[in-house]
Amino acid sequence: MEEIIVTGGYPLTGSVGVLGAKNAALKQMVAMLLAPGTHLLGNVPGILDVALMGRVLEHIGAVCSFAGNELTVEVPDELRPEAPLDLVRQMRASIVVLGPLLARGGVARVAFPGGDDLGARPIDMHLDGLRRMGAEFELEHGVLIARAPGGLKGAEVSLEFPSVGATENVLLGAVLANGETTLHNAAREPEIEDLVAFLVKMGARIRGAGTSLITVEGVEALKPGAHTVLPDRLEAGTYAVAAAITGGEVRVEQCVPDHLRMELRKLTEAGCMVDFGEDWFSVLGPDRPSPVDFATLPFPGFHTDMQPQMVALLSVASGTSVITENIYDARFRYAGELMRMGADITTEWQHAVIRGVEKLSGCPVIAPDIRAGASLVLAGLRAEGQTAVGEVHHIDRGYEDFVGRLQSLGGHLERRPVGAAS
Ligand code: EPU
């Protein structure tokens, strides 16, 4: 058990490069199950979630090796079509194995994922989409038994909401289905476009990625793929807020500023000076941020996974901000930890009212999930004195060497075993 000890009050300066996107890499790993042979993925972040997804693939029969941010996966001809509870519990995204396993062998057994710290997180749209393509589901003792007796068939699928995971599950089933699938109200996230780019390299026929209408023409078989994962907009955005909250100046490199258009706009409204080129941006933070209102929305709206970091920033703003969370039903659970540091936040259903305070003061806090964990570290960089962030394994799920990268920008923080004296 480790914790991150942060000493606040030091502006971050310098430049930092970001790695590949967690939420793209994880789904591309699952896509590999669609074709036997050796697949290669570059720019893969060395994070816990990638290791966990590797364990899911190995359970299914693949062999994974990871070195220097390159991942090689050998997928066998015969798959063991299941994802057990201990892995699904730790790695919710495992649910996207349903589509490829059904497409490959017409059967899958996947532990039913429960809710988590962000909310109930049902999977009804995943199942509805695959059902339209000929799949049948039964729940037995907490395990979802999926069968597609006649194989998956192309279908018209309309999502009630542009769910990222449901879009991916339908896509991953449709690429090997018999006939054409049309997906209406598809998620438009850059990670979906990157998944499609990988699938196309494997031989899939897909049109419309990045729009809400995606058409997939099923093919007989796919071949192994090689791809470089797109940059992580959430890692990039987290460093942007780190600059903003410390009143520092940071240049974020190897990223796609266009994927953070709304988030950078809100940072500008908060008083940051933002400059950018094709694959970099820089943020110069103000002494004290201005209040900003925003609502989280599917891409290209403000990303829910940037909401906790932005709330940390606005907790020291010179006025009151109102935030609306539209993606998850319980994404403000971390606010209590920020309040222990002196933030003044009231939450009501999907709204948070943040009355900016002059200063935060360091204290022990607990990271409840990946992004809230990052936001507490950022708050610690601004706070007076020391903040000890516990349960840091959540941060490890999504950020490679978070402490080392913030240290390279001049942040005063370290990782140590819980309870060790500094
Ligand atoms: N939803 C349903 N039914 C469904 C599917 C989704 O009600 O069948 C609801 C969810 O409960 C949630 C909302 O729709 O309230 C959005 O869910 P979505 O399916 O879009 O999200 P996801 O695929 O489960 C991915 C990312 C999340 C990110 C969301 C939104 C991965 C592994 N996870 O989750 O990332 O917040 O999209 O962009 O890709 C993170 O990286 O920290 C993280 C939580």
Tab-separated table of C-alpha atoms and ligand atoms in Angstrom:
chain	number	residue	atom	x	y	z
A	1	MET	CA	0.000	0.000	0.000
A	2	GLU	CA	1.484	3.303	-1.071
A	3	GLU	CA	0.479	6.915	-0.782
A	4	ILE	CA	1.488	10.084	-2.574
A	5	ILE	CA	2.753	12.880	-0.362
A	6	VAL	CA	2.375	16.281	-2.018
A	7	THR	CA	3.826	19.538	-0.720
A	8	GLY	CA	1.906	22.427	-2.218
A	9	GLY	CA	2.899	25.875	-3.330
A	10	TYR	CA	5.332	25.241	-6.194
A	11	PRO	CA	4.285	26.335	-9.714
A	12	LEU	CA	4.864	23.648	-12.342
A	13	THR	CA	7.048	24.620	-15.297
A	14	GLY	CA	8.569	22.825	-18.270
A	15	SER	CA	7.328	20.348	-20.831
A	16	VAL	CA	5.860	16.875	-20.659
A	17	GLY	CA	4.960	14.364	-23.371
A	18	VAL	CA	1.868	12.202	-23.121
A	19	LEU	CA	1.531	8.509	-23.892
A	20	GLY	CA	-1.155	6.575	-25.758
A	21	ALA	CA	-4.771	6.766	-24.623
A	22	LYS	CA	-5.802	4.197	-22.018
A	23	ASN	CA	-9.335	4.001	-23.347
A	24	ALA	CA	-8.125	3.390	-26.896
A	25	ALA	CA	-5.389	0.879	-26.026
A	26	LEU	CA	-7.740	-1.266	-23.908
A	27	LYS	CA	-10.278	-1.666	-26.714
A	28	GLN	CA	-7.614	-2.288	-29.349
A	29	MET	CA	-6.285	-5.091	-27.164
A	30	VAL	CA	-9.750	-6.647	-27.161
A	31	ALA	CA	-10.070	-6.146	-30.939
A	32	MET	CA	-7.020	-8.385	-31.374
A	33	LEU	CA	-9.176	-11.349	-30.321
A	34	LEU	CA	-10.898	-11.039	-33.710
A	35	ALA	CA	-7.900	-12.458	-35.605
A	36	PRO	CA	-5.463	-15.252	-34.755
A	37	GLY	CA	-1.793	-14.363	-35.149
A	38	THR	CA	0.663	-11.810	-33.779
A	39	HIS	CA	-0.588	-8.238	-33.202
A	40	LEU	CA	1.568	-5.204	-32.365
A	41	LEU	CA	0.519	-2.058	-30.557
A	42	GLY	CA	2.823	0.936	-30.056
A	43	ASN	CA	2.595	3.926	-27.665
A	44	VAL	CA	0.796	1.781	-25.071
A	45	PRO	CA	0.852	3.371	-21.603
A	46	GLY	CA	2.467	1.325	-18.820
A	47	ILE	CA	-0.561	1.474	-16.528
A	48	LEU	CA	-2.408	-0.987	-14.333
A	49	ASP	CA	-5.463	-1.193	-16.606
A	50	VAL	CA	-3.325	-2.344	-19.541
A	51	ALA	CA	-1.802	-5.053	-17.331
A	52	LEU	CA	-5.292	-6.079	-16.209
A	53	MET	CA	-6.589	-6.247	-19.772
A	54	GLY	CA	-3.517	-8.336	-20.575
A	55	ARG	CA	-4.689	-10.776	-17.893
A	56	VAL	CA	-8.160	-10.874	-19.463
A	57	LEU	CA	-6.629	-11.694	-22.863
A	58	GLU	CA	-4.356	-14.336	-21.312
A	59	HIS	CA	-7.339	-15.954	-19.608
A	60	ILE	CA	-8.931	-16.181	-23.047
A	61	GLY	CA	-5.779	-17.867	-24.385
A	62	ALA	CA	-3.611	-15.056	-25.797
A	63	VAL	CA	0.031	-14.494	-24.871
A	64	CYS	CA	1.005	-10.863	-24.161
A	65	SER	CA	4.418	-9.274	-23.829
A	66	PHE	CA	5.010	-5.634	-22.973
A	67	ALA	CA	8.314	-3.748	-23.200
A	68	GLY	CA	9.136	-0.078	-23.796
A	69	ASN	CA	5.496	0.902	-24.376
A	70	GLU	CA	5.140	-1.748	-27.110
A	71	LEU	CA	2.691	-4.558	-26.689
A	72	THR	CA	2.827	-7.816	-28.634
A	73	VAL	CA	-0.139	-10.157	-28.405
A	74	GLU	CA	-0.310	-13.629	-29.890
A	75	VAL	CA	-3.886	-14.718	-30.384
A	76	PRO	CA	-4.481	-18.483	-30.816
A	77	ASP	CA	-6.923	-20.107	-33.253
A	78	GLU	CA	-9.074	-21.461	-30.436
A	79	LEU	CA	-10.247	-19.066	-27.721
A	80	ARG	CA	-11.508	-19.801	-24.218
A	81	PRO	CA	-14.539	-17.513	-24.430
A	82	GLU	CA	-14.849	-16.218	-20.889
A	83	ALA	CA	-13.994	-13.345	-18.572
A	84	PRO	CA	-14.243	-14.299	-14.879
A	85	LEU	CA	-15.564	-12.153	-12.033
A	86	ASP	CA	-12.233	-11.332	-10.377
A	87	LEU	CA	-11.005	-9.741	-13.624
A	88	VAL	CA	-14.287	-8.037	-14.619
A	89	ARG	CA	-14.538	-6.537	-11.113
A	90	GLN	CA	-11.135	-4.950	-11.462
A	91	MET	CA	-11.520	-4.100	-15.129
A	92	ARG	CA	-15.034	-3.068	-16.098
A	93	ALA	CA	-13.991	-2.515	-19.699
A	94	SER	CA	-13.654	-6.333	-19.988
A	95	ILE	CA	-17.326	-6.309	-21.018
A	96	VAL	CA	-16.267	-5.380	-24.566
A	97	VAL	CA	-14.961	-8.940	-25.059
A	98	LEU	CA	-18.607	-9.920	-25.631
A	99	GLY	CA	-18.699	-8.642	-29.231
A	100	PRO	CA	-15.456	-10.278	-30.448
A	101	LEU	CA	-16.038	-13.573	-28.614
A	102	LEU	CA	-19.544	-13.869	-30.058
A	103	ALA	CA	-18.216	-12.950	-33.490
A	104	ARG	CA	-15.404	-15.530	-33.328
A	105	GLY	CA	-17.101	-18.532	-31.736
A	106	GLY	CA	-20.781	-17.691	-31.212
A	107	VAL	CA	-20.502	-18.015	-27.432
A	108	ALA	CA	-19.212	-16.003	-24.450
A	109	ARG	CA	-19.397	-16.227	-20.649
A	110	VAL	CA	-18.675	-12.913	-18.981
A	111	ALA	CA	-19.213	-12.024	-15.319
A	112	PHE	CA	-21.894	-9.334	-15.135
A	113	PRO	CA	-20.186	-6.047	-14.201
A	114	GLY	CA	-21.739	-4.228	-11.247
A	115	GLY	CA	-21.725	-0.498	-10.586
A	116	ASP	CA	-18.689	1.354	-9.313
A	117	ASP	CA	-17.705	4.652	-7.729
A	118	LEU	CA	-19.068	6.571	-10.715
A	119	GLY	CA	-22.591	5.113	-10.551
A	120	ALA	CA	-24.774	2.155	-11.548
A	121	ARG	CA	-23.261	1.843	-15.057
A	122	PRO	CA	-25.740	-0.574	-16.704
A	123	ILE	CA	-24.881	-2.456	-19.929
A	124	ASP	CA	-28.402	-2.653	-21.391
A	125	MET	CA	-27.386	-0.886	-24.618
A	126	HIS	CA	-24.479	-3.288	-25.199
A	127	LEU	CA	-26.859	-6.232	-24.876
A	128	ASP	CA	-29.653	-4.656	-26.892
A	129	GLY	CA	-27.277	-3.907	-29.784
A	130	LEU	CA	-25.850	-7.439	-29.854
A	131	ARG	CA	-29.364	-8.943	-29.488
A	132	ARG	CA	-30.412	-7.162	-32.665
A	133	MET	CA	-27.495	-8.893	-34.334
A	134	GLY	CA	-28.759	-12.332	-33.270
A	135	ALA	CA	-27.224	-12.790	-29.814
A	136	GLU	CA	-29.165	-14.283	-26.892
A	137	PHE	CA	-28.312	-13.653	-23.252
A	138	GLU	CA	-29.035	-15.454	-20.020
A	139	LEU	CA	-27.855	-14.482	-16.557
A	140	GLU	CA	-26.815	-17.492	-14.452
A	141	HIS	CA	-25.371	-16.972	-10.978
A	142	GLY	CA	-23.968	-13.551	-11.895
A	143	VAL	CA	-22.488	-14.743	-15.185
A	144	LEU	CA	-23.823	-13.529	-18.483
A	145	ILE	CA	-24.064	-16.454	-20.903
A	146	ALA	CA	-24.135	-15.152	-24.481
A	147	ARG	CA	-24.870	-17.227	-27.561
A	148	ALA	CA	-25.349	-16.423	-31.209
A	149	PRO	CA	-26.674	-19.776	-32.509
A	150	GLY	CA	-26.724	-18.757	-36.167
A	151	GLY	CA	-23.666	-16.465	-35.874
A	152	LEU	CA	-23.933	-12.670	-35.627
A	153	LYS	CA	-25.847	-10.995	-38.446
A	154	GLY	CA	-25.694	-7.422	-39.671
A	155	ALA	CA	-28.525	-5.265	-38.270
A	156	GLU	CA	-29.826	-1.731	-37.733
A	157	VAL	CA	-28.849	-0.644	-34.235
A	158	SER	CA	-29.902	2.646	-32.619
A	159	LEU	CA	-28.359	3.582	-29.307
A	160	GLU	CA	-30.513	5.522	-26.829
A	161	PHE	CA	-27.385	7.402	-25.767
A	162	PRO	CA	-24.005	7.548	-27.561
A	163	SER	CA	-22.382	5.087	-25.147
A	164	VAL	CA	-18.684	4.527	-25.779
A	165	GLY	CA	-18.707	0.904	-24.609
A	166	ALA	CA	-21.928	-0.051	-26.431
A	167	THR	CA	-20.602	1.485	-29.662
A	168	GLU	CA	-17.415	-0.561	-29.261
A	169	ASN	CA	-19.201	-3.827	-28.462
A	170	VAL	CA	-21.474	-3.489	-31.493
A	171	LEU	CA	-18.539	-2.551	-33.751
A	172	LEU	CA	-16.440	-5.460	-32.508
A	173	GLY	CA	-19.312	-7.852	-33.170
A	174	ALA	CA	-20.254	-6.339	-36.528
A	175	VAL	CA	-16.850	-6.554	-38.239
A	176	LEU	CA	-17.146	-10.357	-38.606
A	177	ALA	CA	-20.961	-10.503	-38.809
A	178	ASN	CA	-22.833	-11.732	-41.819
A	179	GLY	CA	-24.034	-8.621	-43.690
A	180	GLU	CA	-24.143	-4.894	-43.005
A	181	THR	CA	-24.634	-3.220	-39.625
A	182	THR	CA	-25.729	0.386	-39.333
A	183	LEU	CA	-25.130	2.000	-35.972
A	184	HIS	CA	-27.167	5.143	-35.273
A	185	ASN	CA	-26.305	7.592	-32.459
A	186	ALA	CA	-22.829	6.070	-32.195
A	187	ALA	CA	-20.263	7.596	-29.837
A	188	ARG	CA	-18.004	10.073	-31.658
A	189	GLU	CA	-15.046	9.928	-29.264
A	190	PRO	CA	-11.534	10.030	-30.810
A	191	GLU	CA	-10.863	6.648	-29.146
A	192	ILE	CA	-13.650	5.140	-31.299
A	193	GLU	CA	-12.017	6.583	-34.422
A	194	ASP	CA	-8.714	5.073	-33.336
A	195	LEU	CA	-10.318	1.669	-32.716
A	196	VAL	CA	-11.808	1.818	-36.203
A	197	ALA	CA	-8.397	2.786	-37.657
A	198	PHE	CA	-6.943	-0.352	-36.042
A	199	LEU	CA	-9.830	-2.552	-37.222
A	200	VAL	CA	-9.454	-1.237	-40.778
A	201	LYS	CA	-5.746	-2.172	-40.663
A	202	MET	CA	-6.929	-5.672	-39.693
A	203	GLY	CA	-9.084	-5.757	-42.824
A	204	ALA	CA	-12.459	-4.534	-41.490
A	205	ARG	CA	-14.806	-2.483	-43.691
A	206	ILE	CA	-16.129	0.475	-41.695
A	207	ARG	CA	-17.384	3.915	-42.717
A	208	GLY	CA	-18.380	6.927	-40.648
A	209	ALA	CA	-16.119	6.608	-37.568
A	210	GLY	CA	-16.107	9.911	-35.683
A	211	THR	CA	-19.705	10.599	-36.749
A	212	SER	CA	-22.904	9.377	-35.155
A	213	LEU	CA	-23.684	7.059	-38.097
A	214	ILE	CA	-21.262	4.154	-38.508
A	215	THR	CA	-21.707	1.475	-41.164
A	216	VAL	CA	-19.901	-1.847	-40.967
A	217	GLU	CA	-19.816	-4.365	-43.776
A	218	GLY	CA	-19.016	-7.738	-42.209
A	219	VAL	CA	-16.042	-9.650	-43.644
A	220	GLU	CA	-15.229	-13.396	-43.504
A	221	ALA	CA	-11.973	-13.042	-41.577
A	222	LEU	CA	-9.511	-10.443	-40.300
A	223	LYS	CA	-5.729	-10.477	-40.147
A	224	PRO	CA	-3.437	-9.436	-37.257
A	225	GLY	CA	-2.896	-5.684	-36.945
A	226	ALA	CA	-0.086	-3.263	-36.103
A	227	HIS	CA	-0.969	0.210	-34.859
A	228	THR	CA	0.230	3.151	-32.781
A	229	VAL	CA	-2.283	4.271	-30.154
A	230	LEU	CA	-3.446	7.886	-30.350
A	231	PRO	CA	-2.317	10.283	-27.563
A	232	ASP	CA	-4.243	10.318	-24.300
A	233	ARG	CA	-6.340	13.489	-24.160
A	234	LEU	CA	-7.117	12.875	-20.490
A	235	GLU	CA	-3.468	12.618	-19.485
A	236	ALA	CA	-2.780	15.778	-21.533
A	237	GLY	CA	-5.743	17.575	-19.952
A	238	THR	CA	-4.655	16.571	-16.449
A	239	TYR	CA	-1.234	18.213	-16.987
A	240	ALA	CA	-3.015	21.273	-18.369
A	241	VAL	CA	-4.968	21.621	-15.106
A	242	ALA	CA	-1.766	20.947	-13.116
A	243	ALA	CA	-0.262	24.035	-14.773
A	244	ALA	CA	-3.444	26.030	-14.196
A	245	ILE	CA	-3.920	25.174	-10.517
A	246	THR	CA	-0.293	25.936	-9.574
A	247	GLY	CA	-0.133	29.184	-11.561
A	248	GLY	CA	2.683	27.591	-13.572
A	249	GLU	CA	3.465	27.281	-17.259
A	250	VAL	CA	3.558	23.858	-18.887
A	251	ARG	CA	3.934	22.766	-22.489
A	252	VAL	CA	2.199	19.458	-23.190
A	253	GLU	CA	3.675	17.592	-26.143
A	254	GLN	CA	2.812	14.556	-28.318
A	255	CYS	CA	-0.897	15.289	-27.979
A	256	VAL	CA	-3.850	16.385	-30.140
A	257	PRO	CA	-5.109	19.768	-28.854
A	258	ASP	CA	-8.170	19.426	-31.055
A	259	HIS	CA	-9.322	16.524	-28.857
A	260	LEU	CA	-9.401	18.898	-25.860
A	261	ARG	CA	-11.067	21.835	-27.541
A	262	MET	CA	-13.811	22.335	-24.938
A	263	GLU	CA	-11.568	21.666	-21.937
A	264	LEU	CA	-8.933	24.171	-23.147
A	265	ARG	CA	-11.685	26.691	-23.823
A	266	LYS	CA	-12.898	26.382	-20.235
A	267	LEU	CA	-9.331	26.781	-18.954
A	268	THR	CA	-9.104	30.006	-20.974
A	269	GLU	CA	-12.368	31.188	-19.381
A	270	ALA	CA	-10.808	30.405	-16.001
A	271	GLY	CA	-8.036	32.894	-16.796
A	272	CYS	CA	-5.341	30.659	-18.312
A	273	MET	CA	-3.344	31.707	-21.351
A	274	VAL	CA	-3.517	28.801	-23.782
A	275	ASP	CA	-1.421	28.489	-26.913
A	276	PHE	CA	-1.277	25.485	-29.231
A	277	GLY	CA	0.141	23.935	-32.397
A	278	GLU	CA	-0.765	20.740	-34.191
A	279	ASP	CA	0.610	18.322	-31.593
A	280	TRP	CA	1.289	20.471	-28.522
A	281	PHE	CA	-0.303	23.094	-26.338
A	282	SER	CA	0.884	25.267	-23.482
A	283	VAL	CA	-0.999	26.554	-20.459
A	284	LEU	CA	0.009	29.529	-18.321
A	285	GLY	CA	-2.043	29.524	-15.154
A	286	PRO	CA	-3.407	32.652	-13.426
A	287	ASP	CA	-2.586	33.575	-9.798
A	288	ARG	CA	-6.180	32.788	-8.962
A	289	PRO	CA	-8.641	31.221	-11.443
A	290	SER	CA	-11.947	32.852	-12.371
A	291	PRO	CA	-15.145	30.865	-11.791
A	292	VAL	CA	-16.450	28.876	-14.770
A	293	ASP	CA	-19.677	26.936	-15.362
A	294	PHE	CA	-19.730	23.824	-17.514
A	295	ALA	CA	-21.692	20.655	-18.205
A	296	THR	CA	-20.141	17.307	-19.096
A	297	LEU	CA	-21.294	15.795	-22.379
A	298	PRO	CA	-20.219	13.131	-24.866
A	299	PHE	CA	-17.438	14.227	-27.265
A	300	PRO	CA	-16.977	16.965	-28.426
A	301	GLY	CA	-18.495	18.279	-25.180
A	302	PHE	CA	-16.587	18.699	-21.914
A	303	HIS	CA	-15.258	15.244	-20.938
A	304	THR	CA	-16.611	13.774	-17.712
A	305	ASP	CA	-13.141	12.364	-17.040
A	306	MET	CA	-11.807	15.932	-16.804
A	307	GLN	CA	-14.547	17.058	-14.416
A	308	PRO	CA	-12.827	16.222	-11.080
A	309	GLN	CA	-9.561	17.935	-12.106
A	310	MET	CA	-11.493	21.057	-13.178
A	311	VAL	CA	-13.462	21.053	-9.915
A	312	ALA	CA	-10.141	21.022	-7.996
A	313	LEU	CA	-9.093	24.097	-9.983
A	314	LEU	CA	-12.398	25.904	-9.472
A	315	SER	CA	-12.312	25.194	-5.735
A	316	VAL	CA	-9.763	28.050	-5.456
A	317	ALA	CA	-11.509	30.362	-7.970
A	318	SER	CA	-12.426	33.963	-7.183
A	319	GLY	CA	-16.178	33.211	-7.311
A	320	THR	CA	-18.843	30.532	-7.640
A	321	SER	CA	-18.954	27.890	-10.399
A	322	VAL	CA	-21.839	25.571	-11.246
A	323	ILE	CA	-21.053	22.174	-12.744
A	324	THR	CA	-23.548	19.759	-14.272
A	325	GLU	CA	-22.546	16.103	-14.643
A	326	ASN	CA	-24.555	14.476	-17.430
A	327	ILE	CA	-22.684	11.199	-17.975
A	328	TYR	CA	-22.554	9.469	-14.581
A	329	ASP	CA	-25.096	9.387	-11.775
A	330	ALA	CA	-22.595	9.462	-8.892
A	331	ARG	CA	-19.519	11.309	-10.028
A	332	PHE	CA	-19.249	13.811	-7.166
A	333	ARG	CA	-18.423	11.289	-4.426
A	334	TYR	CA	-14.864	12.609	-4.254
A	335	ALA	CA	-16.072	16.157	-3.406
A	336	GLY	CA	-16.034	15.271	0.310
A	337	GLU	CA	-12.273	14.678	0.108
A	338	LEU	CA	-11.720	18.102	-1.498
A	339	MET	CA	-13.900	19.601	1.242
A	340	ARG	CA	-11.576	18.102	3.875
A	341	MET	CA	-8.900	20.226	2.216
A	342	GLY	CA	-11.079	23.330	2.689
A	343	ALA	CA	-13.035	23.430	-0.597
A	344	ASP	CA	-16.606	24.725	-0.363
A	345	ILE	CA	-18.713	22.418	-2.561
A	346	THR	CA	-22.407	21.592	-2.423
A	347	THR	CA	-23.650	18.708	-4.553
A	348	GLU	CA	-27.246	17.979	-5.408
A	349	TRP	CA	-28.134	15.151	-7.827
A	350	GLN	CA	-26.065	15.908	-10.938
A	351	HIS	CA	-25.075	19.447	-9.978
A	352	ALA	CA	-22.196	20.848	-7.958
A	353	VAL	CA	-21.923	24.417	-6.729
A	354	ILE	CA	-18.321	25.337	-6.006
A	355	ARG	CA	-17.739	28.510	-4.021
A	356	GLY	CA	-14.091	29.344	-4.572
A	357	VAL	CA	-11.975	29.628	-1.424
A	358	GLU	CA	-8.704	31.535	-1.065
A	359	LYS	CA	-6.692	28.541	-0.089
A	360	LEU	CA	-6.762	24.798	0.403
A	361	SER	CA	-4.910	23.165	3.248
A	362	GLY	CA	-3.164	19.817	2.941
A	363	CYS	CA	-4.455	16.763	4.830
A	364	PRO	CA	-4.848	12.985	4.328
A	365	VAL	CA	-7.333	12.133	1.550
A	366	ILE	CA	-8.352	8.974	-0.302
A	367	ALA	CA	-8.393	8.551	-4.097
A	368	PRO	CA	-11.796	6.996	-4.901
A	369	ASP	CA	-11.203	6.497	-8.650
A	370	ILE	CA	-8.669	7.328	-11.377
A	371	ARG	CA	-9.625	10.902	-12.209
A	372	ALA	CA	-10.681	11.930	-8.708
A	373	GLY	CA	-7.329	10.559	-7.512
A	374	ALA	CA	-5.504	12.758	-10.018
A	375	SER	CA	-7.630	15.734	-8.990
A	376	LEU	CA	-6.681	15.287	-5.306
A	377	VAL	CA	-2.984	15.267	-6.227
A	378	LEU	CA	-3.526	18.477	-8.230
A	379	ALA	CA	-5.347	20.043	-5.279
A	380	GLY	CA	-2.368	19.031	-3.109
A	381	LEU	CA	0.004	20.876	-5.470
A	382	ARG	CA	-1.934	24.076	-4.699
A	383	ALA	CA	-2.670	23.492	-1.004
A	384	GLU	CA	-0.726	24.828	1.929
A	385	GLY	CA	1.360	22.149	3.628
A	386	GLN	CA	1.289	18.416	2.944
A	387	THR	CA	-1.448	16.318	1.390
A	388	ALA	CA	-1.258	12.528	1.666
A	389	VAL	CA	-3.283	10.836	-1.098
A	390	GLY	CA	-4.117	7.211	-0.263
A	391	GLU	CA	-5.388	4.330	-2.459
A	392	VAL	CA	-3.009	5.431	-5.216
A	393	HIS	CA	-3.535	2.195	-7.149
A	394	HIS	CA	-6.550	3.989	-8.659
A	395	ILE	CA	-4.200	6.608	-10.134
A	396	ASP	CA	-1.914	3.819	-11.435
A	397	ARG	CA	-4.846	2.470	-13.429
A	398	GLY	CA	-4.733	5.447	-15.765
A	399	TYR	CA	-1.442	7.364	-15.452
A	400	GLU	CA	2.055	6.056	-16.125
A	401	ASP	CA	4.533	7.433	-13.571
A	402	PHE	CA	2.226	10.284	-12.526
A	403	VAL	CA	4.515	11.293	-9.655
A	404	GLY	CA	7.688	11.194	-11.782
A	405	ARG	CA	6.128	13.315	-14.497
A	406	LEU	CA	4.873	15.948	-12.063
A	407	GLN	CA	8.305	15.922	-10.371
A	408	SER	CA	9.916	16.561	-13.773
A	409	LEU	CA	7.789	19.719	-13.942
A	410	GLY	CA	9.040	20.861	-10.519
A	411	GLY	CA	6.220	19.440	-8.403
A	412	HIS	CA	7.175	18.585	-4.825
A	413	LEU	CA	5.703	15.138	-4.309
A	414	GLU	CA	6.802	11.598	-3.636
A	415	ARG	CA	5.423	8.119	-3.364
A	416	ARG	CA	6.045	6.065	-0.295
A	417	PRO	CA	4.653	3.115	1.639
A	418	VAL	CA	1.681	4.124	3.801
A	419	GLY	CA	2.809	5.232	7.230
A	420	ALA	CA	6.516	5.606	6.318
A	421	ALA	CA	8.132	8.726	7.792
A	422	SER	CA	9.297	11.310	5.235
B	1	EPU	N1	-24.850	3.451	-20.009
B	1	EPU	C1	-26.061	2.828	-19.874
B	1	EPU	N2	-26.267	1.653	-20.545
B	1	EPU	C2	-25.311	1.090	-21.337
B	1	EPU	C3	-24.058	1.734	-21.469
B	1	EPU	C4	-23.847	2.923	-20.794
B	1	EPU	O1	-26.934	3.304	-19.170
B	1	EPU	O2	-25.543	0.027	-21.902
B	1	EPU	C5	-24.602	4.701	-19.295
B	1	EPU	C6	-23.484	4.538	-18.265
B	1	EPU	O3	-23.982	4.010	-17.051
B	1	EPU	C7	-22.961	5.937	-18.119
B	1	EPU	C8	-23.151	6.527	-19.524
B	1	EPU	O4	-24.110	5.680	-20.179
B	1	EPU	O5	-23.757	6.628	-17.204
B	1	EPU	C9	-21.894	6.594	-20.360
B	1	EPU	O6	-21.297	5.327	-20.454
B	1	EPU	P1	-20.351	4.888	-21.653
B	1	EPU	O7	-20.805	3.543	-22.105
B	1	EPU	O8	-20.254	5.982	-22.661
B	1	EPU	O9	-18.937	4.758	-20.908
B	1	EPU	P2	-18.013	3.499	-20.786
B	1	EPU	O10	-17.780	2.887	-22.110
B	1	EPU	O11	-18.468	2.613	-19.674
B	1	EPU	C10	-15.834	4.885	-21.239
B	1	EPU	C11	-14.514	5.132	-20.539
B	1	EPU	C12	-14.733	5.983	-19.307
B	1	EPU	C13	-15.401	7.292	-19.731
B	1	EPU	C14	-16.693	7.013	-20.529
B	1	EPU	C15	-17.352	8.271	-21.057
B	1	EPU	C16	-13.253	3.150	-21.024
B	1	EPU	C17	-12.574	1.929	-20.520
B	1	EPU	N3	-13.921	3.866	-20.148
B	1	EPU	O12	-16.647	4.184	-20.310
B	1	EPU	O13	-13.439	6.272	-18.789
B	1	EPU	O14	-15.714	8.047	-18.586
B	1	EPU	O15	-16.407	6.142	-21.624
B	1	EPU	O16	-16.513	8.936	-21.937
B	1	EPU	O17	-13.179	3.467	-22.214
B	1	EPU	C18	-11.752	6.704	-17.189
B	1	EPU	O18	-10.917	6.580	-18.097
B	1	EPU	O19	-11.433	7.159	-16.035
B	1	EPU	C19	-13.154	6.330	-17.447
B	1	EPU	C20	-14.046	6.129	-16.478
